[in-house]
Amino acid sequence: MLEESFTVRMARPEDDAQIARLVVEGFVDKFRPIFGRRTSRSVGIMERWVNLEHSLGGVRSLVVESNATARLAASVGVRTGPSEDDDALSRGLWEALRRDLGFLRASWAATLLSYPRYAASSSEAYVERLVVTEAYRRSGMARALLEEAERLARKTGKKTVGLHVSEGNVPAIRLYEETGYAETSRQRSLLTGQFLGIRDWLYLQKRLW
Ligand SMILES: CC(C)(COP(=O)(O)OP(=O)(O)OC[C@H]1O[C@@H](n2cnc3c(N)ncnc32)[C@H](O)[C@@H]1OP(=O)(O)O)[C@@H](O)C(=O)NCCC(=O)NCCS
């Protein structure tokens, strides 16, 4: 049991930088092969991405904040609405990648970051970039964020919650199985298999009653 107390709340615009740091830290195995020696720059790129998702992409984030330090310990993105402008979203991300990485590396990064592919559905909320900072894992934060994401999904009239998880991500797969998610399909990518060590992306769904 943790001594510290925490609050789960909706993210505010000023949280974007901390969310980006959490995501890069939590998914460093994915970011390192994409950004190589420029991995430190991926925090700025991720911040821009989160920012664009919030402003244009129909995504809201939930965070877990320490009541003592106001630092964030965990976060998740929940897509509950249609993207206002998919083109602007991809253009903004592309600009951020190109500015920081140069054309060739940016093309490479954009291709790998486009997996797993997802087609939004109006009856489903999509959960993405769930991450808990290492020091606070196994204390129920991911479970709490998923419950809150599902509450948000119900409030916005969704019938299901969907998410992707990479094969081999045992902690995440256990978490989703424990909380009622089941695999409904798989995507195979030889490209991410070769360069990220992730060949299969599992699609999991939970029906909301
Ligand atoms: C996956 C992740 C989000 C889990 O966060 P967490 O806060 O530690 O998870 P919780 O404490 O809420 O765990 C809930 C349940 O999930 C399962 N679980 C979580 N981590 C596990 C692990 N390392 N091994 C086995 N089961 C695990 C357990 O059933 C656990 O319940 P229990 O602790 O009562 O046994 C966290 O490990 C993480 O941030 N990983 C890196 C980023 C990532 O892979 N995100 C998922 C993307 S799809």
PDB file of N, CA and C in Angstrom, residues 138-195:
ATOM      1  N   ARG A 138       2.186  -1.499  -9.886  1.00  0.00           N
ATOM      2  CA  ARG A 138       1.585  -2.528  -9.021  1.00  0.00           C
ATOM      3  C   ARG A 138       0.933  -1.914  -7.786  1.00  0.00           C
ATOM      4  N   SER A 139       0.437  -0.676  -7.918  1.00  0.00           N
ATOM      5  CA  SER A 139      -0.307  -0.124  -6.789  1.00  0.00           C
ATOM      6  C   SER A 139      -1.732   0.264  -7.206  1.00  0.00           C
ATOM      7  N   GLY A 140      -2.163  -0.263  -8.361  1.00  0.00           N
ATOM      8  CA  GLY A 140      -3.566  -0.079  -8.751  1.00  0.00           C
ATOM      9  C   GLY A 140      -3.858   1.151  -9.593  1.00  0.00           C
ATOM     10  N   MET A 141      -2.805   1.887  -9.996  1.00  0.00           N
ATOM     11  CA  MET A 141      -3.065   3.133 -10.742  1.00  0.00           C
ATOM     12  C   MET A 141      -3.638   2.876 -12.131  1.00  0.00           C
ATOM     13  N   ALA A 142      -3.104   1.870 -12.826  1.00  0.00           N
ATOM     14  CA  ALA A 142      -3.610   1.584 -14.180  1.00  0.00           C
ATOM     15  C   ALA A 142      -5.060   1.126 -14.092  1.00  0.00           C
ATOM     16  N   ARG A 143      -5.347   0.303 -13.117  1.00  0.00           N
ATOM     17  CA  ARG A 143      -6.723  -0.163 -12.918  1.00  0.00           C
ATOM     18  C   ARG A 143      -7.652   1.042 -12.680  1.00  0.00           C
ATOM     19  N   ALA A 144      -7.200   1.975 -11.831  1.00  0.00           N
ATOM     20  CA  ALA A 144      -8.019   3.157 -11.518  1.00  0.00           C
ATOM     21  C   ALA A 144      -8.233   4.016 -12.772  1.00  0.00           C
ATOM     22  N   LEU A 145      -7.188   4.152 -13.594  1.00  0.00           N
ATOM     23  CA  LEU A 145      -7.316   4.962 -14.817  1.00  0.00           C
ATOM     24  C   LEU A 145      -8.267   4.303 -15.814  1.00  0.00           C
ATOM     25  N   LEU A 146      -8.188   2.975 -15.904  1.00  0.00           N
ATOM     26  CA  LEU A 146      -9.100   2.273 -16.826  1.00  0.00           C
ATOM     27  C   LEU A 146     -10.548   2.441 -16.375  1.00  0.00           C
ATOM     28  N   GLU A 147     -10.779   2.348 -15.058  1.00  0.00           N
ATOM     29  CA  GLU A 147     -12.160   2.524 -14.542  1.00  0.00           C
ATOM     30  C   GLU A 147     -12.680   3.900 -14.899  1.00  0.00           C
ATOM     31  N   GLU A 148     -11.803   4.908 -14.746  1.00  0.00           N
ATOM     32  CA  GLU A 148     -12.205   6.286 -15.040  1.00  0.00           C
ATOM     33  C   GLU A 148     -12.437   6.464 -16.544  1.00  0.00           C
ATOM     34  N   ALA A 149     -11.600   5.814 -17.348  1.00  0.00           N
ATOM     35  CA  ALA A 149     -11.760   5.893 -18.808  1.00  0.00           C
ATOM     36  C   ALA A 149     -13.094   5.270 -19.216  1.00  0.00           C
ATOM     37  N   GLU A 150     -13.453   4.175 -18.560  1.00  0.00           N
ATOM     38  CA  GLU A 150     -14.722   3.505 -18.883  1.00  0.00           C
ATOM     39  C   GLU A 150     -15.907   4.366 -18.450  1.00  0.00           C
ATOM     40  N   ARG A 151     -15.742   5.061 -17.308  1.00  0.00           N
ATOM     41  CA  ARG A 151     -16.810   5.970 -16.861  1.00  0.00           C
ATOM     42  C   ARG A 151     -17.018   7.067 -17.903  1.00  0.00           C
ATOM     43  N   LEU A 152     -15.915   7.591 -18.398  1.00  0.00           N
ATOM     44  CA  LEU A 152     -15.967   8.644 -19.430  1.00  0.00           C
ATOM     45  C   LEU A 152     -16.638   8.103 -20.703  1.00  0.00           C
ATOM     46  N   ALA A 153     -16.300   6.865 -21.046  1.00  0.00           N
ATOM     47  CA  ALA A 153     -16.884   6.243 -22.242  1.00  0.00           C
ATOM     48  C   ALA A 153     -18.400   6.111 -22.092  1.00  0.00           C
ATOM     49  N   ARG A 154     -18.842   5.667 -20.919  1.00  0.00           N
ATOM     50  CA  ARG A 154     -20.302   5.526 -20.688  1.00  0.00           C
ATOM     51  C   ARG A 154     -20.984   6.883 -20.775  1.00  0.00           C
ATOM     52  N   LYS A 155     -20.335   7.887 -20.163  1.00  0.00           N
ATOM     53  CA  LYS A 155     -20.932   9.239 -20.134  1.00  0.00           C
ATOM     54  C   LYS A 155     -21.103   9.797 -21.540  1.00  0.00           C
ATOM     55  N   THR A 156     -20.204   9.383 -22.458  1.00  0.00           N
ATOM     56  CA  THR A 156     -20.276   9.890 -23.824  1.00  0.00           C
ATOM     57  C   THR A 156     -21.036   8.915 -24.735  1.00  0.00           C
ATOM     58  N   GLY A 157     -21.766   7.960 -24.115  1.00  0.00           N
ATOM     59  CA  GLY A 157     -22.678   7.097 -24.868  1.00  0.00           C
ATOM     60  C   GLY A 157     -22.019   5.952 -25.627  1.00  0.00           C
ATOM     61  N   LYS A 158     -20.799   5.580 -25.256  1.00  0.00           N
ATOM     62  CA  LYS A 158     -20.120   4.497 -25.979  1.00  0.00           C
ATOM     63  C   LYS A 158     -20.596   3.129 -25.477  1.00  0.00           C
ATOM     64  N   LYS A 159     -20.542   2.154 -26.389  1.00  0.00           N
ATOM     65  CA  LYS A 159     -20.972   0.793 -26.025  1.00  0.00           C
ATOM     66  C   LYS A 159     -19.777  -0.105 -25.705  1.00  0.00           C
ATOM     67  N   THR A 160     -18.633   0.246 -26.275  1.00  0.00           N
ATOM     68  CA  THR A 160     -17.433  -0.567 -26.024  1.00  0.00           C
ATOM     69  C   THR A 160     -16.217   0.334 -25.785  1.00  0.00           C
ATOM     70  N   VAL A 161     -15.193  -0.281 -25.196  1.00  0.00           N
ATOM     71  CA  VAL A 161     -13.884   0.373 -25.099  1.00  0.00           C
ATOM     72  C   VAL A 161     -12.901  -0.545 -25.820  1.00  0.00           C
ATOM     73  N   GLY A 162     -12.067   0.016 -26.675  1.00  0.00           N
ATOM     74  CA  GLY A 162     -11.094  -0.782 -27.415  1.00  0.00           C
ATOM     75  C   GLY A 162      -9.688  -0.265 -27.156  1.00  0.00           C
ATOM     76  N   LEU A 163      -8.718  -1.124 -27.355  1.00  0.00           N
ATOM     77  CA  LEU A 163      -7.320  -0.707 -27.205  1.00  0.00           C
ATOM     78  C   LEU A 163      -6.395  -1.700 -27.899  1.00  0.00           C
ATOM     79  N   HIS A 164      -5.194  -1.257 -28.203  1.00  0.00           N
ATOM     80  CA  HIS A 164      -4.169  -2.143 -28.744  1.00  0.00           C
ATOM     81  C   HIS A 164      -3.101  -2.412 -27.686  1.00  0.00           C
ATOM     82  N   VAL A 165      -2.563  -3.605 -27.736  1.00  0.00           N
ATOM     83  CA  VAL A 165      -1.426  -3.927 -26.876  1.00  0.00           C
ATOM     84  C   VAL A 165      -0.488  -4.796 -27.703  1.00  0.00           C
ATOM     85  N   SER A 166       0.816  -4.592 -27.489  1.00  0.00           N
ATOM     86  CA  SER A 166       1.758  -5.372 -28.283  1.00  0.00           C
ATOM     87  C   SER A 166       1.935  -6.764 -27.673  1.00  0.00           C
ATOM     88  N   GLU A 167       2.129  -7.741 -28.556  1.00  0.00           N
ATOM     89  CA  GLU A 167       2.384  -9.113 -28.084  1.00  0.00           C
ATOM     90  C   GLU A 167       3.598  -9.056 -27.156  1.00  0.00           C
ATOM     91  N   GLY A 168       3.577  -9.835 -26.131  1.00  0.00           N
ATOM     92  CA  GLY A 168       4.767  -9.863 -25.262  1.00  0.00           C
ATOM     93  C   GLY A 168       4.736  -8.829 -24.151  1.00  0.00           C
ATOM     94  N   ASN A 169       3.775  -7.910 -24.165  1.00  0.00           N
ATOM     95  CA  ASN A 169       3.679  -6.934 -23.063  1.00  0.00           C
ATOM     96  C   ASN A 169       2.841  -7.583 -21.962  1.00  0.00           C
ATOM     97  N   VAL A 170       3.506  -8.489 -21.219  1.00  0.00           N
ATOM     98  CA  VAL A 170       2.784  -9.327 -20.258  1.00  0.00           C
ATOM     99  C   VAL A 170       2.069  -8.510 -19.170  1.00  0.00           C
ATOM    100  N   PRO A 171       2.741  -7.492 -18.542  1.00  0.00           N
ATOM    101  CA  PRO A 171       2.028  -6.744 -17.506  1.00  0.00           C
ATOM    102  C   PRO A 171       0.723  -6.137 -18.032  1.00  0.00           C
ATOM    103  N   ALA A 172       0.786  -5.550 -19.231  1.00  0.00           N
ATOM    104  CA  ALA A 172      -0.411  -4.896 -19.781  1.00  0.00           C
ATOM    105  C   ALA A 172      -1.473  -5.936 -20.156  1.00  0.00           C
ATOM    106  N   ILE A 173      -1.055  -7.037 -20.760  1.00  0.00           N
ATOM    107  CA  ILE A 173      -2.039  -8.063 -21.156  1.00  0.00           C
ATOM    108  C   ILE A 173      -2.742  -8.623 -19.915  1.00  0.00           C
ATOM    109  N   ARG A 174      -1.965  -8.866 -18.850  1.00  0.00           N
ATOM    110  CA  ARG A 174      -2.566  -9.358 -17.579  1.00  0.00           C
ATOM    111  C   ARG A 174      -3.578  -8.350 -17.057  1.00  0.00           C
ATOM    112  N   LEU A 175      -3.145  -7.075 -17.052  1.00  0.00           N
ATOM    113  CA  LEU A 175      -4.020  -6.011 -16.549  1.00  0.00           C
ATOM    114  C   LEU A 175      -5.346  -6.013 -17.315  1.00  0.00           C
ATOM    115  N   TYR A 176      -5.265  -6.070 -18.642  1.00  0.00           N
ATOM    116  CA  TYR A 176      -6.498  -5.990 -19.442  1.00  0.00           C
ATOM    117  C   TYR A 176      -7.361  -7.240 -19.242  1.00  0.00           C
ATOM    118  N   GLU A 177      -6.722  -8.394 -19.168  1.00  0.00           N
ATOM    119  CA  GLU A 177      -7.512  -9.620 -18.930  1.00  0.00           C
ATOM    120  C   GLU A 177      -8.236  -9.530 -17.582  1.00  0.00           C
ATOM    121  N   GLU A 178      -7.492  -9.042 -16.578  1.00  0.00           N
ATOM    122  CA  GLU A 178      -8.068  -8.931 -15.228  1.00  0.00           C
ATOM    123  C   GLU A 178      -9.233  -7.958 -15.174  1.00  0.00           C
ATOM    124  N   THR A 179      -9.226  -6.979 -16.080  1.00  0.00           N
ATOM    125  CA  THR A 179     -10.271  -5.935 -16.004  1.00  0.00           C
ATOM    126  C   THR A 179     -11.354  -6.129 -17.067  1.00  0.00           C
ATOM    127  N   GLY A 180     -11.381  -7.322 -17.666  1.00  0.00           N
ATOM    128  CA  GLY A 180     -12.534  -7.654 -18.517  1.00  0.00           C
ATOM    129  C   GLY A 180     -12.364  -7.424 -20.012  1.00  0.00           C
ATOM    130  N   TYR A 181     -11.135  -7.194 -20.486  1.00  0.00           N
ATOM    131  CA  TYR A 181     -10.910  -7.007 -21.926  1.00  0.00           C
ATOM    132  C   TYR A 181     -10.577  -8.355 -22.563  1.00  0.00           C
ATOM    133  N   ALA A 182     -11.015  -8.540 -23.805  1.00  0.00           N
ATOM    134  CA  ALA A 182     -10.719  -9.798 -24.498  1.00  0.00           C
ATOM    135  C   ALA A 182     -10.271  -9.487 -25.925  1.00  0.00           C
ATOM    136  N   GLU A 183      -9.380 -10.332 -26.421  1.00  0.00           N
ATOM    137  CA  GLU A 183      -8.848 -10.120 -27.781  1.00  0.00           C
ATOM    138  C   GLU A 183      -9.942 -10.363 -28.817  1.00  0.00           C
ATOM    139  N   THR A 184     -10.062  -9.417 -29.784  1.00  0.00           N
ATOM    140  CA  THR A 184     -11.047  -9.625 -30.860  1.00  0.00           C
ATOM    141  C   THR A 184     -10.374  -9.725 -32.228  1.00  0.00           C
ATOM    142  N   SER A 185      -9.156  -9.197 -32.347  1.00  0.00           N
ATOM    143  CA  SER A 185      -8.426  -9.343 -33.617  1.00  0.00           C
ATOM    144  C   SER A 185      -6.940  -9.057 -33.391  1.00  0.00           C
ATOM    145  N   ARG A 186      -6.178  -9.284 -34.454  1.00  0.00           N
ATOM    146  CA  ARG A 186      -4.730  -9.049 -34.402  1.00  0.00           C
ATOM    147  C   ARG A 186      -4.269  -8.406 -35.681  1.00  0.00           C
ATOM    148  N   GLN A 187      -3.251  -7.573 -35.580  1.00  0.00           N
ATOM    149  CA  GLN A 187      -2.636  -6.985 -36.770  1.00  0.00           C
ATOM    150  C   GLN A 187      -1.198  -7.453 -36.789  1.00  0.00           C
ATOM    151  N   ARG A 188      -0.725  -7.847 -37.952  1.00  0.00           N
ATOM    152  CA  ARG A 188       0.672  -8.282 -38.025  1.00  0.00           C
ATOM    153  C   ARG A 188       1.454  -7.262 -38.844  1.00  0.00           C
ATOM    154  N   SER A 189       2.622  -6.861 -38.349  1.00  0.00           N
ATOM    155  CA  SER A 189       3.461  -5.953 -39.124  1.00  0.00           C
ATOM    156  C   SER A 189       4.891  -6.489 -39.135  1.00  0.00           C
ATOM    157  N   LEU A 190       5.349  -6.815 -40.344  1.00  0.00           N
ATOM    158  CA  LEU A 190       6.723  -7.308 -40.450  1.00  0.00           C
ATOM    159  C   LEU A 190       7.698  -6.170 -40.170  1.00  0.00           C
ATOM    160  N   LEU A 191       7.257  -4.947 -40.509  1.00  0.00           N
ATOM    161  CA  LEU A 191       8.107  -3.780 -40.297  1.00  0.00           C
ATOM    162  C   LEU A 191       8.381  -3.553 -38.803  1.00  0.00           C
ATOM    163  N   THR A 192       7.291  -3.507 -37.991  1.00  0.00           N
ATOM    164  CA  THR A 192       7.536  -3.295 -36.554  1.00  0.00           C
ATOM    165  C   THR A 192       8.153  -4.559 -35.935  1.00  0.00           C
ATOM    166  N   GLY A 193       7.883  -5.720 -36.553  1.00  0.00           N
ATOM    167  CA  GLY A 193       8.516  -6.958 -36.088  1.00  0.00           C
ATOM    168  C   GLY A 193      10.024  -6.849 -36.219  1.00  0.00           C
ATOM    169  N   GLN A 194      10.449  -6.345 -37.367  1.00  0.00           N
ATOM    170  CA  GLN A 194      11.880  -6.241 -37.655  1.00  0.00           C
ATOM    171  C   GLN A 194      12.559  -5.164 -36.807  1.00  0.00           C
ATOM    172  N   PHE A 195      11.890  -3.987 -36.694  1.00  0.00           N
ATOM    173  CA  PHE A 195      12.597  -2.848 -36.092  1.00  0.00           C
ATOM    174  C   PHE A 195      12.237  -2.554 -34.637  1.00  0.00           C
TER     175      PHE A 195
END
